[in-house]
Amino acid sequence: QQQVKQSPQSLIVQKGGIPIINCAYENTAFDYFPWYQQFPGKGPALLIAIRPDVSEKKEGRFTISFNKSAKQFSLHIMDSQPGDSATYFCAARDTDKLIFGTGTRLQVFP
Amino acid sequence: GAGVSQTPSNKVTEKGKYVELRCDPISGHTALYWYRQSLGQGPEFLIYFQGTGAADDSGLPNDRFFAVRPEGSVSTLKIQRTERGDSAVYLCASSLRQGLSNEQFFGPGTRLTVL
């Protein structure tokens, strides 16, 4: 019940493509769903986050779609760039701790 | 403004030894978190401090792991009798306060290797 399942494990797109990363959860007590971006040798950095009473949130080229009834949420990256190549983690907050997915390694080729 | 800093950046030790990992949170952040990230995995929660007290230590894997935050700022994660399975990147994060939308800012981590 504490898991957050993330897919795909890896993703390769060309510049300008729209990679989509999906996550699913079981625990309906989760109250906050952030996405983190991590570059090699660095700590995760918050990209965008959503609360379960909102179905979509957009910040720049990044959009979260949230389906509360299906207990699923996804990250879309519009007009992807080589600089977006990184590992992306979805997460869900349980009280104060974050439960992370297993990560998606994204490669964007020029 | 400085971010979360962690020292050392790398630590190599032998099985059975004791190690201490340090975290300096962002100034003014009252909440501090420790996570562990194994290769190819997402971070896993270990312990959370609000001020000086451990509010939730449910993620500590066993009693070899202990963390302190005596003055409500710097925190030290202590691992006794290290085992090869303890090898991972240990991440520290801090946030301004509890509550909705409190962003956790992560440090670069300490890579622990137990030989």
mmCIF file of C-alpha atoms in Angstrom:
data_model
loop_
_atom_site.group_PDB
_atom_site.id
_atom_site.type_symbol
_atom_site.label_atom_id
_atom_site.label_comp_id
_atom_site.label_asym_id
_atom_site.label_seq_id
_atom_site.Cartn_x
_atom_site.Cartn_y
_atom_site.Cartn_z
ATOM 1 C CA GLN A 1 0.000 0.000 0.000
ATOM 2 C CA GLN A 2 2.996 2.257 0.479
ATOM 3 C CA GLN A 3 4.348 1.711 -3.017
ATOM 4 C CA VAL A 4 4.424 4.120 -5.890
ATOM 5 C CA LYS A 5 4.806 2.274 -9.176
ATOM 6 C CA GLN A 6 6.566 4.126 -12.003
ATOM 7 C CA SER A 7 6.953 3.318 -15.686
ATOM 8 C CA PRO A 8 8.720 3.118 -18.030
ATOM 9 C CA GLN A 9 12.129 2.357 -16.567
ATOM 10 C CA SER A 10 13.822 4.160 -19.446
ATOM 11 C CA LEU A 11 12.739 6.391 -22.298
ATOM 12 C CA ILE A 12 14.499 7.643 -25.416
ATOM 13 C CA VAL A 13 13.060 10.491 -27.485
ATOM 14 C CA GLN A 14 14.282 12.915 -30.102
ATOM 15 C CA LYS A 15 14.523 16.619 -29.440
ATOM 16 C CA GLY A 16 11.074 18.167 -29.630
ATOM 17 C CA GLY A 17 9.318 14.943 -28.642
ATOM 18 C CA ILE A 18 6.895 14.629 -25.722
ATOM 19 C CA PRO A 19 8.041 11.973 -23.244
ATOM 20 C CA ILE A 20 5.366 10.753 -20.840
ATOM 21 C CA ILE A 21 6.146 9.088 -17.507
ATOM 22 C CA ASN A 22 3.420 7.325 -15.560
ATOM 23 C CA CYS A 23 2.932 6.580 -11.880
ATOM 24 C CA ALA A 24 0.293 4.721 -9.888
ATOM 25 C CA TYR A 25 -0.396 4.465 -6.166
ATOM 26 C CA GLU A 26 -2.733 2.654 -3.779
ATOM 27 C CA ASN A 27 -2.755 4.692 -0.585
ATOM 28 C CA THR A 28 -5.565 7.230 -0.748
ATOM 29 C CA ALA A 29 -4.076 9.069 2.242
ATOM 30 C CA PHE A 30 -1.295 10.477 0.051
ATOM 31 C CA ASP A 31 -1.891 14.235 -0.126
ATOM 32 C CA TYR A 32 0.834 15.683 -2.353
ATOM 33 C CA PHE A 33 2.506 14.356 -5.495
ATOM 34 C CA PRO A 34 5.827 15.903 -6.545
ATOM 35 C CA TRP A 35 8.076 15.055 -9.461
ATOM 36 C CA TYR A 36 11.832 15.251 -8.983
ATOM 37 C CA GLN A 37 14.610 15.514 -11.575
ATOM 38 C CA GLN A 38 18.021 14.047 -10.774
ATOM 39 C CA PHE A 39 21.276 14.449 -12.693
ATOM 40 C CA PRO A 40 24.198 12.057 -12.107
ATOM 41 C CA GLY A 41 26.050 12.837 -8.896
ATOM 42 C CA LYS A 42 23.411 15.327 -7.731
ATOM 43 C CA GLY A 43 20.524 15.187 -5.336
ATOM 44 C CA PRO A 44 16.934 15.182 -6.627
ATOM 45 C CA ALA A 45 15.484 18.624 -7.402
ATOM 46 C CA LEU A 46 11.779 19.437 -7.345
ATOM 47 C CA LEU A 47 10.373 19.940 -10.825
ATOM 48 C CA ILE A 48 6.643 20.318 -10.332
ATOM 49 C CA ALA A 49 4.041 19.093 -7.829
ATOM 50 C CA ILE A 50 0.290 18.638 -7.616
ATOM 51 C CA ARG A 51 -2.358 18.109 -4.947
ATOM 52 C CA PRO A 52 -5.082 15.481 -5.448
ATOM 53 C CA ASP A 53 -7.889 18.034 -5.741
ATOM 54 C CA VAL A 54 -6.415 19.304 -9.035
ATOM 55 C CA SER A 55 -6.550 17.344 -12.317
ATOM 56 C CA GLU A 56 -3.782 19.134 -14.178
ATOM 57 C CA LYS A 57 -0.911 21.499 -13.449
ATOM 58 C CA LYS A 58 1.392 23.112 -15.961
ATOM 59 C CA GLU A 59 4.679 24.901 -15.320
ATOM 60 C CA GLY A 60 6.605 25.899 -18.401
ATOM 61 C CA ARG A 61 7.206 22.791 -20.515
ATOM 62 C CA PHE A 62 6.230 20.398 -17.709
ATOM 63 C CA THR A 63 2.662 19.213 -17.107
ATOM 64 C CA ILE A 64 1.248 16.846 -14.504
ATOM 65 C CA SER A 65 -2.011 15.065 -15.251
ATOM 66 C CA PHE A 66 -3.726 13.593 -12.184
ATOM 67 C CA ASN A 67 -6.537 11.024 -12.188
ATOM 68 C CA LYS A 68 -7.746 10.643 -8.615
ATOM 69 C CA SER A 69 -10.311 7.904 -9.311
ATOM 70 C CA ALA A 70 -7.727 5.761 -11.122
ATOM 71 C CA LYS A 71 -5.006 6.658 -8.594
ATOM 72 C CA GLN A 72 -2.632 7.518 -11.414
ATOM 73 C CA PHE A 73 -0.622 10.556 -12.379
ATOM 74 C CA SER A 74 1.773 11.341 -15.173
ATOM 75 C CA LEU A 75 4.435 13.816 -16.230
ATOM 76 C CA HIS A 76 4.528 15.227 -19.764
ATOM 77 C CA ILE A 77 7.556 17.141 -21.027
ATOM 78 C CA MET A 78 6.691 19.343 -23.996
ATOM 79 C CA ASP A 79 9.291 20.193 -26.640
ATOM 80 C CA SER A 80 11.925 18.066 -24.896
ATOM 81 C CA GLN A 81 15.546 19.193 -25.077
ATOM 82 C CA PRO A 82 18.861 17.347 -24.684
ATOM 83 C CA GLY A 83 19.297 19.194 -21.376
ATOM 84 C CA ASP A 84 16.225 17.361 -20.066
ATOM 85 C CA SER A 85 18.205 14.109 -20.143
ATOM 86 C CA ALA A 86 18.104 12.962 -16.520
ATOM 87 C CA THR A 87 16.368 10.526 -14.205
ATOM 88 C CA TYR A 88 12.847 11.497 -13.164
ATOM 89 C CA PHE A 89 11.148 10.301 -10.000
ATOM 90 C CA CYS A 90 7.521 10.589 -9.063
ATOM 91 C CA ALA A 91 6.712 10.655 -5.372
ATOM 92 C CA ALA A 92 3.792 10.751 -2.995
ATOM 93 C CA ARG A 93 3.673 12.243 0.456
ATOM 94 C CA ASP A 94 2.565 10.172 3.425
ATOM 95 C CA THR A 95 2.253 12.478 6.456
ATOM 96 C CA ASP A 96 5.671 14.126 6.024
ATOM 97 C CA LYS A 97 7.831 11.536 4.321
ATOM 98 C CA LEU A 98 8.020 11.086 0.562
ATOM 99 C CA ILE A 99 7.511 7.676 -1.051
ATOM 100 C CA PHE A 100 9.414 7.599 -4.353
ATOM 101 C CA GLY A 101 8.904 5.616 -7.515
ATOM 102 C CA THR A 102 11.792 3.645 -8.975
ATOM 103 C CA GLY A 103 12.712 6.307 -11.515
ATOM 104 C CA THR A 104 12.696 6.782 -15.283
ATOM 105 C CA ARG A 105 15.914 7.445 -17.115
ATOM 106 C CA LEU A 106 15.155 9.859 -19.961
ATOM 107 C CA GLN A 107 17.511 10.429 -22.873
ATOM 108 C CA VAL A 108 16.738 13.179 -25.368
ATOM 109 C CA PHE A 109 18.779 13.024 -28.558
ATOM 110 C CA PRO A 110 19.437 16.123 -30.718
ATOM 111 C CA GLY B 1 21.831 31.307 -0.152
ATOM 112 C CA ALA B 2 23.554 27.990 0.308
ATOM 113 C CA GLY B 3 21.647 24.795 -0.286
ATOM 114 C CA VAL B 4 21.739 21.614 1.761
ATOM 115 C CA SER B 5 25.305 20.429 2.162
ATOM 116 C CA GLN B 6 26.508 16.961 3.071
ATOM 117 C CA THR B 7 29.905 15.726 4.131
ATOM 118 C CA PRO B 8 31.811 13.745 3.197
ATOM 119 C CA SER B 9 30.794 13.427 -0.453
ATOM 120 C CA ASN B 10 32.294 9.945 -0.538
ATOM 121 C CA LYS B 11 33.078 7.520 2.249
ATOM 122 C CA VAL B 12 34.777 4.155 1.840
ATOM 123 C CA THR B 13 34.900 1.927 4.884
ATOM 124 C CA GLU B 14 35.422 -1.674 5.821
ATOM 125 C CA LYS B 15 32.747 -4.063 6.955
ATOM 126 C CA GLY B 16 32.205 -3.778 10.690
ATOM 127 C CA LYS B 17 33.402 -0.183 11.018
ATOM 128 C CA TYR B 18 31.444 2.801 12.361
ATOM 129 C CA VAL B 19 30.634 5.795 10.142
ATOM 130 C CA GLU B 20 29.102 9.222 10.617
ATOM 131 C CA LEU B 21 27.493 11.213 7.823
ATOM 132 C CA ARG B 22 26.787 14.910 8.292
ATOM 133 C CA CYS B 23 24.038 17.124 6.938
ATOM 134 C CA ASP B 24 23.850 20.927 7.056
ATOM 135 C CA PRO B 25 20.321 21.998 6.158
ATOM 136 C CA ILE B 26 19.272 25.295 4.632
ATOM 137 C CA SER B 27 19.354 27.988 7.298
ATOM 138 C CA GLY B 28 15.978 28.411 8.954
ATOM 139 C CA HIS B 29 14.583 25.074 7.821
ATOM 140 C CA THR B 30 13.039 23.318 10.791
ATOM 141 C CA ALA B 31 12.360 19.974 9.139
ATOM 142 C CA LEU B 32 15.178 17.611 8.147
ATOM 143 C CA TYR B 33 14.956 14.245 6.403
ATOM 144 C CA TRP B 34 17.341 11.398 5.685
ATOM 145 C CA TYR B 35 16.812 9.090 2.706
ATOM 146 C CA ARG B 36 18.868 6.244 1.268
ATOM 147 C CA GLN B 37 19.189 5.687 -2.483
ATOM 148 C CA SER B 38 20.487 2.381 -3.782
ATOM 149 C CA LEU B 39 21.785 2.096 -7.338
ATOM 150 C CA GLY B 40 18.986 2.338 -9.867
ATOM 151 C CA GLN B 41 16.332 2.969 -7.225
ATOM 152 C CA GLY B 42 14.397 5.896 -5.860
ATOM 153 C CA PRO B 43 15.249 7.402 -2.485
ATOM 154 C CA GLU B 44 13.870 5.501 0.511
ATOM 155 C CA PHE B 45 12.852 7.351 3.659
ATOM 156 C CA LEU B 46 14.891 6.727 6.796
ATOM 157 C CA ILE B 47 14.075 9.358 9.427
ATOM 158 C CA TYR B 48 12.504 12.797 9.808
ATOM 159 C CA PHE B 49 13.294 15.512 12.365
ATOM 160 C CA GLN B 50 11.107 18.431 13.307
ATOM 161 C CA GLY B 51 13.426 20.652 15.298
ATOM 162 C CA THR B 52 15.614 18.551 17.568
ATOM 163 C CA GLY B 53 13.324 15.567 17.893
ATOM 164 C CA ALA B 54 12.887 12.606 15.597
ATOM 165 C CA ALA B 55 9.239 12.834 14.552
ATOM 166 C CA ASP B 56 9.320 9.655 12.484
ATOM 167 C CA ASP B 57 12.120 7.062 12.442
ATOM 168 C CA SER B 58 10.051 4.284 10.905
ATOM 169 C CA GLY B 59 12.388 3.957 7.907
ATOM 170 C CA LEU B 60 15.551 3.097 9.842
ATOM 171 C CA PRO B 61 16.306 -0.493 8.769
ATOM 172 C CA ASN B 62 17.622 -1.722 12.138
ATOM 173 C CA ASP B 63 19.226 -0.599 15.369
ATOM 174 C CA ARG B 64 22.631 -0.160 13.748
ATOM 175 C CA PHE B 65 21.300 3.090 12.307
ATOM 176 C CA PHE B 66 20.849 6.161 14.469
ATOM 177 C CA ALA B 67 20.531 9.884 13.765
ATOM 178 C CA VAL B 68 20.734 12.994 15.901
ATOM 179 C CA ARG B 69 20.031 16.687 15.523
ATOM 180 C CA PRO B 70 20.993 18.116 18.912
ATOM 181 C CA GLU B 71 20.578 21.831 18.196
ATOM 182 C CA GLY B 72 17.863 21.661 15.592
ATOM 183 C CA SER B 73 20.184 22.430 12.692
ATOM 184 C CA VAL B 74 23.021 20.079 11.686
ATOM 185 C CA SER B 75 22.204 16.382 11.728
ATOM 186 C CA THR B 76 24.444 13.330 11.856
ATOM 187 C CA LEU B 77 23.475 9.874 10.633
ATOM 188 C CA LYS B 78 25.429 7.196 12.446
ATOM 189 C CA ILE B 79 25.848 3.625 11.250
ATOM 190 C CA GLN B 80 27.406 1.012 13.516
ATOM 191 C CA ARG B 81 28.974 -2.289 12.428
ATOM 192 C CA THR B 82 28.585 -1.439 8.747
ATOM 193 C CA GLU B 83 27.624 -4.189 6.317
ATOM 194 C CA ARG B 84 28.152 -4.414 2.562
ATOM 195 C CA GLY B 85 24.404 -4.006 2.100
ATOM 196 C CA ASP B 86 24.636 -0.528 3.641
ATOM 197 C CA SER B 87 26.439 0.703 0.509
ATOM 198 C CA ALA B 88 24.269 3.413 -1.055
ATOM 199 C CA VAL B 89 23.948 7.163 -1.474
ATOM 200 C CA TYR B 90 22.611 8.758 1.698
ATOM 201 C CA LEU B 91 20.583 11.868 0.935
ATOM 202 C CA CYS B 92 19.585 14.614 3.307
ATOM 203 C CA ALA B 93 16.741 17.041 2.660
ATOM 204 C CA SER B 94 15.325 19.993 4.543
ATOM 205 C CA SER B 95 12.124 21.978 4.356
ATOM 206 C CA LEU B 96 10.900 25.210 5.839
ATOM 207 C CA ARG B 97 8.111 23.681 7.891
ATOM 208 C CA GLN B 98 5.515 20.981 7.992
ATOM 209 C CA GLY B 99 2.280 21.228 6.147
ATOM 210 C CA LEU B 100 0.920 21.248 2.651
ATOM 211 C CA SER B 101 3.287 21.845 -0.253
ATOM 212 C CA ASN B 102 6.403 22.055 1.903
ATOM 213 C CA GLU B 103 9.107 21.494 -0.687
ATOM 214 C CA GLN B 104 11.946 19.247 0.381
ATOM 215 C CA PHE B 105 15.326 20.489 -0.846
ATOM 216 C CA PHE B 106 17.879 17.734 -1.256
ATOM 217 C CA GLY B 107 21.613 17.801 -0.768
ATOM 218 C CA PRO B 108 24.051 16.093 -3.168
ATOM 219 C CA GLY B 109 24.326 13.021 -0.948
ATOM 220 C CA THR B 110 27.114 11.000 0.605
ATOM 221 C CA ARG B 111 28.132 7.914 -1.350
ATOM 222 C CA LEU B 112 28.934 5.200 1.192
ATOM 223 C CA THR B 113 30.872 2.150 0.055
ATOM 224 C CA VAL B 114 31.362 -0.710 2.495
ATOM 225 C CA LEU B 115 34.099 -3.119 1.402
#
